[in-house]
PDB file of C-alpha atoms in Angstrom:
ATOM      1  CA  MET A  46     -14.402  -8.722  -2.480  1.00 42.00           C
ATOM      2  CA  ALA A  47     -16.111  -8.621  -5.987  1.00 43.00           C
ATOM      3  CA  GLY A  48     -13.439  -6.873  -7.314  1.00 43.00           C
ATOM      4  CA  ARG A  49     -10.860  -9.439  -6.156  1.00 45.00           C
ATOM      5  CA  LEU A  50     -12.903 -12.189  -7.483  1.00 41.00           C
ATOM      6  CA  ASP A  51     -12.892 -10.506 -10.809  1.00 51.00           C
ATOM      7  CA  VAL A  52      -9.293 -10.104 -10.768  1.00 48.00           C
ATOM      8  CA  SER A  53      -8.761 -13.765 -10.063  1.00 51.00           C
ATOM      9  CA  ASP A  54     -10.825 -14.615 -12.801  1.00 55.00           C
ATOM     10  CA  ARG A  55      -8.563 -12.394 -14.955  1.00 52.00           C
ATOM     11  CA  LEU A  56      -5.212 -13.978 -13.623  1.00 51.00           C
ATOM     12  CA  SER A  57      -6.629 -17.429 -14.347  1.00 56.00           C
ATOM     13  CA  SER A  58      -7.625 -16.416 -17.911  1.00 58.00           C
ATOM     14  CA  VAL A  59      -4.176 -15.245 -18.539  1.00 56.00           C
ATOM     15  CA  ALA A  60      -2.726 -18.173 -16.829  1.00 57.00           C
ATOM     16  CA  SER A  61      -4.675 -20.538 -19.328  1.00 64.00           C
ATOM     17  CA  VAL A  62      -3.405 -18.489 -22.291  1.00 60.00           C
ATOM     18  CA  ILE A  63       0.203 -18.668 -21.361  1.00 59.00           C
ATOM     19  CA  ASP A  64      -0.362 -22.638 -20.629  1.00 61.00           C
ATOM     20  CA  GLU A  65      -1.646 -22.846 -24.057  1.00 64.00           C
ATOM     21  CA  TRP A  66       1.401 -20.815 -25.464  1.00 59.00           C
ATOM     22  CA  LEU A  67       3.609 -22.827 -23.718  1.00 57.00           C
ATOM     23  CA  ASN A  68       2.123 -26.405 -24.987  1.00 61.00           C
ATOM     24  CA  ASP A  69       2.593 -25.239 -28.632  1.00 60.00           C
ATOM     25  CA  ALA A  70       6.019 -26.378 -29.051  1.00 50.00           C
ATOM     26  CA  THR A  71       5.697 -25.264 -32.915  1.00 55.00           C
ATOM     27  CA  ARG A  72       5.009 -21.806 -31.969  1.00 60.00           C
ATOM     28  CA  PHE A  73       7.510 -20.562 -29.690  1.00 56.00           C
ATOM     29  CA  THR A  74      10.677 -22.302 -29.879  1.00 62.00           C
ATOM     30  CA  THR A  75      13.466 -19.911 -29.225  1.00 76.00           C
ATOM     31  CA  VAL A  76      14.704 -18.102 -26.293  1.00 79.00           C
ATOM     32  CA  GLN A  77      13.503 -14.673 -27.638  1.00 81.00           C
ATOM     33  CA  ASP A  78       9.960 -16.071 -27.589  1.00 80.00           C
ATOM     34  CA  PHE A  79       9.875 -17.203 -24.076  1.00 82.00           C
ATOM     35  CA  ALA A  80      11.372 -13.722 -22.988  1.00 86.00           C
ATOM     36  CA  ARG A  81       8.390 -12.058 -24.753  1.00 88.00           C
ATOM     37  CA  ILE A  82       5.982 -14.305 -23.165  1.00 86.00           C
ATOM     38  CA  GLU A  83       7.362 -13.451 -19.774  1.00 89.00           C
ATOM     39  CA  ALA A  84       7.515  -9.700 -20.419  1.00 92.00           C
ATOM     40  CA  ALA A  85       3.688  -9.889 -21.408  1.00 91.00           C
ATOM     41  CA  ALA A  86       2.881 -12.097 -18.480  1.00 90.00           C
ATOM     42  CA  ARG A  87       4.439  -9.728 -16.293  1.00 93.00           C
ATOM     43  CA  ALA A  88       2.566  -6.482 -17.823  1.00 94.00           C
ATOM     44  CA  ARG A  89      -0.502  -8.223 -17.247  1.00 92.00           C
ATOM     45  CA  ARG A  90       0.249  -9.108 -13.448  1.00 92.00           C
ATOM     46  CA  LEU A  91       1.020  -5.409 -12.788  1.00 94.00           C
ATOM     47  CA  ALA A  92      -2.353  -4.449 -14.603  1.00 93.00           C
ATOM     48  CA  ALA A  93      -4.232  -6.902 -12.200  1.00 92.00           C
ATOM     49  CA  MET A  94      -2.411  -5.367  -9.305  1.00 93.00           C
ATOM     50  CA  VAL A  95      -3.908  -2.006 -10.248  1.00 93.00           C
ATOM     51  CA  ALA A  96      -7.404  -3.520 -10.871  1.00 93.00           C
ATOM     52  CA  VAL A  97      -7.192  -4.682  -7.053  1.00 91.00           C
ATOM     53  CA  LEU A  98      -6.258  -1.151  -6.129  1.00 90.00           C
ATOM     54  CA  ASP A  99      -9.151   0.401  -8.125  1.00 90.00           C
ATOM     55  CA  ALA A 100     -11.750  -2.127  -6.735  1.00 89.00           C
ATOM     56  CA  CYS A 101     -10.450  -1.447  -3.120  1.00 86.00           C
ATOM     57  CA  ARG A 102     -10.913   2.517  -3.950  1.00 82.00           C
ATOM     58  CA  ALA A 103     -14.224   2.363  -5.447  1.00 85.00           C
ATOM     59  CA  ALA A 104     -15.474   0.134  -2.266  1.00 80.00           C
ATOM     60  CA  ASP A 105     -17.767   1.882   0.129  1.00 77.00           C
ATOM     61  CA  GLY A 106     -15.706   3.714   3.112  1.00 72.00           C
ATOM     62  CA  ALA A 107     -12.571   4.244   0.723  1.00 63.00           C
ATOM     63  CA  VAL A 108     -12.386   8.154   1.634  1.00 68.00           C
ATOM     64  CA  GLU A 109     -12.242   7.085   5.414  1.00 72.00           C
ATOM     65  CA  ARG A 110      -9.905   4.340   4.928  1.00 66.00           C
ATOM     66  CA  GLU A 111      -7.211   6.542   3.367  1.00 67.00           C
ATOM     67  CA  ARG A 112      -6.956   7.951   6.882  1.00 66.00           C
ATOM     68  CA  TRP A 113      -6.120   4.557   8.693  1.00 62.00           C
ATOM     69  CA  TYR A 114      -2.859   3.732   9.533  1.00 56.00           C
ATOM     70  CA  LEU A 115      -3.303   0.786   6.901  1.00 67.00           C
ATOM     71  CA  ASP A 116      -4.794   2.603   3.857  1.00 77.00           C
ATOM     72  CA  ASP A 117      -5.980   1.231   0.740  1.00 83.00           C
ATOM     73  CA  TRP A 118      -2.582   1.327  -1.071  1.00 84.00           C
ATOM     74  CA  ALA A 119      -0.912  -0.512   1.882  1.00 85.00           C
ATOM     75  CA  ALA A 120      -3.979  -3.118   2.142  1.00 86.00           C
ATOM     76  CA  VAL A 121      -3.671  -3.956  -1.368  1.00 89.00           C
ATOM     77  CA  ALA A 122       0.085  -4.087  -1.268  1.00 90.00           C
ATOM     78  CA  ALA A 123      -0.318  -6.526   1.468  1.00 89.00           C
ATOM     79  CA  GLN A 124      -2.783  -8.623  -0.316  1.00 89.00           C
ATOM     80  CA  VAL A 125      -1.101  -8.940  -3.712  1.00 91.00           C
ATOM     81  CA  GLY A 126       2.262  -9.381  -2.163  1.00 91.00           C
ATOM     82  CA  ALA A 127       0.907 -12.408  -0.570  1.00 91.00           C
ATOM     83  CA  GLU A 128      -0.770 -13.691  -3.585  1.00 90.00           C
ATOM     84  CA  ALA A 129       2.469 -13.168  -5.536  1.00 89.00           C
ATOM     85  CA  ASN A 130       4.754 -14.696  -2.834  1.00 91.00           C
ATOM     86  CA  ILE A 131       6.873 -11.216  -2.316  1.00 90.00           C
ATOM     87  CA  THR A 132       7.094  -8.819   0.542  1.00 89.00           C
ATOM     88  CA  ALA A 133       4.319  -5.775   0.935  1.00 87.00           C
ATOM     89  CA  SER A 134       7.287  -3.519   0.289  1.00 86.00           C
ATOM     90  CA  ALA A 135       7.907  -5.074  -2.966  1.00 89.00           C
ATOM     91  CA  ALA A 136       4.259  -5.129  -4.034  1.00 90.00           C
ATOM     92  CA  SER A 137       4.069  -1.841  -3.198  1.00 90.00           C
ATOM     93  CA  HIS A 138       7.189  -0.967  -5.431  1.00 90.00           C
ATOM     94  CA  GLN A 139       5.460  -2.670  -8.474  1.00 93.00           C
ATOM     95  CA  LEU A 140       2.342  -1.337  -7.632  1.00 93.00           C
ATOM     96  CA  LEU A 141       3.814   2.309  -8.141  1.00 93.00           C
ATOM     97  CA  ILE A 142       5.255   1.277 -11.364  1.00 95.00           C
ATOM     98  CA  ALA A 143       1.849  -0.523 -12.731  1.00 95.00           C
ATOM     99  CA  VAL A 144       0.005   2.788 -11.810  1.00 95.00           C
ATOM    100  CA  ALA A 145       2.777   4.943 -13.501  1.00 95.00           C
ATOM    101  CA  LEU A 146       2.645   3.129 -16.786  1.00 96.00           C
ATOM    102  CA  ARG A 147      -1.419   3.095 -16.921  1.00 95.00           C
ATOM    103  CA  ASP A 148      -1.676   6.725 -15.933  1.00 95.00           C
ATOM    104  CA  ARG A 149       1.740   8.246 -17.089  1.00 96.00           C
ATOM    105  CA  LEU A 150       3.048   6.022 -19.895  1.00 96.00           C
ATOM    106  CA  PRO A 151       0.156   4.220 -21.729  1.00 96.00           C
ATOM    107  CA  ARG A 152       2.135   3.839 -25.020  1.00 96.00           C
ATOM    108  CA  VAL A 153       5.068   2.447 -23.220  1.00 96.00           C
ATOM    109  CA  ALA A 154       2.673   0.372 -21.201  1.00 96.00           C
ATOM    110  CA  ALA A 155       1.584  -1.090 -24.672  1.00 95.00           C
ATOM    111  CA  VAL A 156       4.802  -1.929 -25.972  1.00 95.00           C
ATOM    112  CA  PHE A 157       5.336  -3.720 -22.531  1.00 95.00           C
ATOM    113  CA  ALA A 158       1.814  -5.502 -22.525  1.00 93.00           C
ATOM    114  CA  ASP A 159       3.235  -6.940 -26.155  1.00 91.00           C
ATOM    115  CA  GLY A 160       6.190  -8.504 -24.564  1.00 92.00           C
ATOM    116  CA  ARG A 161       8.486  -6.439 -26.323  1.00 92.00           C
ATOM    117  CA  VAL A 162      10.363  -4.851 -23.353  1.00 94.00           C
ATOM    118  CA  SER A 163      11.605  -6.232 -20.055  1.00 94.00           C
ATOM    119  CA  TYR A 164       9.906  -5.188 -16.682  1.00 95.00           C
ATOM    120  CA  ARG A 165      13.716  -3.731 -15.724  1.00 94.00           C
ATOM    121  CA  ALA A 166      13.728  -1.671 -18.693  1.00 95.00           C
ATOM    122  CA  VAL A 167      10.076  -0.393 -17.977  1.00 96.00           C
ATOM    123  CA  GLU A 168      10.764   0.323 -14.503  1.00 94.00           C
ATOM    124  CA  VAL A 169      14.056   2.494 -15.525  1.00 94.00           C
ATOM    125  CA  ILE A 170      11.925   4.585 -17.704  1.00 95.00           C
ATOM    126  CA  VAL A 171       9.234   4.936 -14.969  1.00 95.00           C
ATOM    127  CA  TRP A 172      11.387   6.383 -12.644  1.00 90.00           C
ATOM    128  CA  ARG A 173      13.466   8.582 -14.952  1.00 90.00           C
ATOM    129  CA  THR A 174      10.241  10.073 -16.135  1.00 92.00           C
ATOM    130  CA  MET A 175       8.761  10.719 -12.796  1.00 88.00           C
ATOM    131  CA  PRO A 176       9.980  14.465 -12.729  1.00 85.00           C
ATOM    132  CA  ILE A 177       7.919  15.471 -15.478  1.00 89.00           C
ATOM    133  CA  ALA A 178       4.864  17.127 -14.603  1.00 86.00           C
ATOM    134  CA  ASN A 179       3.530  18.750 -17.827  1.00 88.00           C
ATOM    135  CA  PRO A 180       1.103  16.542 -19.529  1.00 92.00           C
ATOM    136  CA  ILE A 181       1.903  17.730 -23.111  1.00 93.00           C
ATOM    137  CA  ALA A 182       5.821  16.728 -22.417  1.00 91.00           C
ATOM    138  CA  LEU A 183       5.113  13.538 -20.740  1.00 93.00           C
ATOM    139  CA  ALA A 184       2.959  12.365 -23.492  1.00 95.00           C
ATOM    140  CA  ALA A 185       5.451  13.264 -26.032  1.00 93.00           C
ATOM    141  CA  VAL A 186       8.159  11.636 -23.871  1.00 93.00           C
ATOM    142  CA  ASP A 187       6.107   8.443 -23.558  1.00 95.00           C
ATOM    143  CA  ALA A 188       5.378   8.342 -27.460  1.00 95.00           C
ATOM    144  CA  ALA A 189       9.051   8.737 -27.973  1.00 93.00           C
ATOM    145  CA  MET A 190      10.332   6.117 -25.884  1.00 94.00           C
ATOM    146  CA  ALA A 191       7.500   3.662 -27.209  1.00 95.00           C
ATOM    147  CA  ASP A 192       9.027   4.211 -30.674  1.00 94.00           C
ATOM    148  CA  ALA A 193      12.505   3.789 -29.647  1.00 93.00           C
ATOM    149  CA  LEU A 194      11.603   0.585 -27.655  1.00 94.00           C
ATOM    150  CA  VAL A 195      10.353  -1.146 -30.972  1.00 92.00           C
ATOM    151  CA  THR A 196      12.429   0.438 -33.490  1.00 93.00           C
ATOM    152  CA  ARG A 197      15.804   0.628 -31.848  1.00 90.00           C
ATOM    153  CA  ALA A 198      18.282  -1.932 -30.298  1.00 87.00           C
ATOM    154  CA  PRO A 199      18.231  -2.941 -26.494  1.00 86.00           C
ATOM    155  CA  LEU A 200      20.154  -0.482 -24.490  1.00 89.00           C
ATOM    156  CA  SER A 201      22.241  -1.672 -21.173  1.00 90.00           C
ATOM    157  CA  GLU A 202      20.380  -0.144 -18.116  1.00 89.00           C
ATOM    158  CA  HIS A 203      22.762   2.729 -17.819  1.00 91.00           C
ATOM    159  CA  GLY A 204      22.324   3.361 -21.563  1.00 92.00           C
ATOM    160  CA  LEU A 205      18.497   3.461 -21.330  1.00 93.00           C
ATOM    161  CA  ALA A 206      18.753   5.700 -18.288  1.00 91.00           C
ATOM    162  CA  MET A 207      20.766   7.993 -20.476  1.00 91.00           C
ATOM    163  CA  ALA A 208      18.143   8.022 -23.272  1.00 91.00           C
ATOM    164  CA  VAL A 209      15.201   8.664 -21.226  1.00 91.00           C
ATOM    165  CA  ASP A 210      17.126  11.485 -19.888  1.00 88.00           C
ATOM    166  CA  ALA A 211      17.911  13.002 -23.168  1.00 89.00           C
ATOM    167  CA  PHE A 212      14.169  12.713 -24.122  1.00 88.00           C
ATOM    168  CA  VAL A 213      13.216  14.421 -20.847  1.00 88.00           C
ATOM    169  CA  ASP A 214      15.940  17.109 -21.057  1.00 86.00           C
ATOM    170  CA  ALA A 215      14.937  17.665 -24.870  1.00 86.00           C
ATOM    171  CA  LEU A 216      10.932  17.900 -24.286  1.00 84.00           C
ATOM    172  CA  ASP A 217      10.555  19.169 -20.632  1.00 83.00           C
ATOM    173  CA  PRO A 218      14.255  20.849 -19.416  1.00 80.00           C
ATOM    174  CA  GLU A 219      12.403  22.142 -16.408  1.00 77.00           C
ATOM    175  CA  ALA A 220      11.715  18.603 -15.249  1.00 71.00           C
ATOM    176  CA  ILE A 221      15.698  18.243 -15.172  1.00 63.00           C
ATOM    177  CA  GLN A 222      15.754  21.431 -13.224  1.00 63.00           C
ATOM    178  CA  ARG A 223      13.105  20.200 -10.694  1.00 63.00           C
ATOM    179  CA  THR A 224      15.166  17.101 -10.169  1.00 59.00           C
ATOM    180  CA  GLU A 225      18.345  19.039  -9.415  1.00 57.00           C
ATOM    181  CA  ARG A 226      16.679  21.429  -7.012  1.00 55.00           C
ATOM    182  CA  GLY A 227      15.147  18.151  -4.915  1.00 55.00           C
ATOM    183  CA  ALA A 228      18.792  16.467  -5.125  1.00 56.00           C
ATOM    184  CA  LYS A 229      20.156  19.456  -3.190  1.00 58.00           C
ATOM    185  CA  SER A 230      17.189  19.412  -0.516  1.00 60.00           C
ATOM    186  CA  ARG A 231      17.509  15.648   0.157  1.00 70.00           C
ATOM    187  CA  GLY A 232      17.872  14.630   3.991  1.00 69.00           C
ATOM    188  CA  VAL A 233      16.211  12.776   6.591  1.00 76.00           C
ATOM    189  CA  THR A 234      14.875  14.436   9.977  1.00 79.00           C
ATOM    190  CA  VAL A 235      13.966  12.625  12.961  1.00 79.00           C
ATOM    191  CA  HIS A 236      11.424  14.078  15.479  1.00 79.00           C
ATOM    192  CA  HIS A 237      11.300  13.142  18.734  1.00 79.00           C
ATOM    193  CA  ASP A 238       8.354  13.293  20.943  1.00 76.00           C
ATOM    194  CA  GLU A 239       9.810  12.730  24.458  1.00 76.00           C
ATOM    195  CA  ALA A 240       6.604  12.785  26.267  1.00 76.00           C
ATOM    196  CA  ALA A 241       5.034   9.793  24.053  1.00 74.00           C
ATOM    197  CA  GLY A 242       8.283   8.211  23.875  1.00 76.00           C
ATOM    198  CA  THR A 243       8.180   8.203  20.156  1.00 78.00           C
ATOM    199  CA  ALA A 244       9.581   9.455  17.118  1.00 78.00           C
ATOM    200  CA  TYR A 245       8.835  10.079  13.379  1.00 76.00           C
ATOM    201  CA  LEU A 246      10.627  10.866  10.185  1.00 75.00           C
ATOM    202  CA  SER A 247      10.332  13.389   7.604  1.00 77.00           C
ATOM    203  CA  CYS A 248      12.585  13.143   4.504  1.00 76.00           C
ATOM    204  CA  THR A 249      13.308  13.962   0.839  1.00 73.00           C
ATOM    205  CA  LEU A 250      15.286  11.169  -1.114  1.00 70.00           C
ATOM    206  CA  PHE A 251      15.614  10.061  -4.638  1.00 66.00           C
ATOM    207  CA  GLY A 252      13.278   6.953  -5.278  1.00 65.00           C
ATOM    208  CA  HIS A 253      16.112   4.296  -5.110  1.00 61.00           C
ATOM    209  CA  GLU A 254      17.195   5.783  -1.529  1.00 68.00           C
ATOM    210  CA  ALA A 255      13.335   5.663  -0.864  1.00 71.00           C
ATOM    211  CA  TRP A 256      13.036   2.016  -1.361  1.00 67.00           C
ATOM    212  CA  ALA A 257      16.153   1.075   0.338  1.00 71.00           C
ATOM    213  CA  LEU A 258      14.882   2.942   3.402  1.00 72.00           C
ATOM    214  CA  GLU A 259      11.469   1.340   3.219  1.00 73.00           C
ATOM    215  CA  GLN A 260      13.148  -2.009   3.070  1.00 69.00           C
ATOM    216  CA  LEU A 261      15.031  -1.088   6.375  1.00 71.00           C
ATOM    217  CA  VAL A 262      12.023  -0.035   8.181  1.00 71.00           C
ATOM    218  CA  ASP A 263      10.207  -2.705   7.121  1.00 69.00           C
ATOM    219  CA  ALA A 264      12.689  -5.051   8.730  1.00 66.00           C
ATOM    220  CA  VAL A 265      12.826  -2.863  12.017  1.00 69.00           C
ATOM    221  CA  THR A 266       9.282  -3.115  12.386  1.00 64.00           C
ATOM    222  CA  ARG A 267       9.212  -6.610  11.826  1.00 62.00           C
ATOM    223  CA  ASP A 268      11.829  -7.482  14.648  1.00 61.00           C
ATOM    224  CA  ALA A 269      10.180  -5.241  17.155  1.00 58.00           C
ATOM    225  CA  GLY A 270       6.536  -6.865  16.546  1.00 55.00           C
ATOM    226  CA  ARG A 271       8.314 -10.582  17.540  1.00 54.00           C
ATOM    227  CA  ALA A 272       7.881 -11.635  21.025  1.00 48.00           C
ATOM    228  CA  PRO A 273      11.029 -12.114  22.639  1.00 49.00           C
ATOM    229  CA  GLY A 274      12.533 -15.523  23.166  1.00 47.00           C
TER     230      GLY A 274
END
């Protein structure tokens, strides 16, 4: 709970700064200015989400809770989803992006925090660099992408994805091979327990496919939980 209050204080502080910026009409007068404010605020929102997760994992009983049906990640996703007025699934997706930025792409995260790149562009970079397992290669890609974001003209989403893939291919060719092997092994298997009358899924999917499946499963479970009539 203490961690949650601390995060709320930080969010209030960020909100105050943004309000101050918005009230200073002589400082920000263009669409570009406000786009930068929006991106910087989004970066801080993601950082606050990670802070909530860290506080939850640092609390007593965290190891035991990881074995619960609603583990720390799911609980935090539900909490921040409610606070941000989005679904728990959407919050979980954003939390994954936030953790990746902090732990895997700190230089890209710094550019994002400065408001110089959009959330959507950051999201593309996170997903396209997920196959990288070599920390040295990951740091090199992080540095190269951070530099490109501030020195080169913005790209379309497709163009950015191709640029990230080029960096990954040049700095960690094995990552591309892992992705190709993973793509060939994609699939979904349904395991039925006839005695219990239940079933569970095991699957290997691309990230965007998994996200779509998660939305579908969430919708099905919500409908199943509603009382008839």
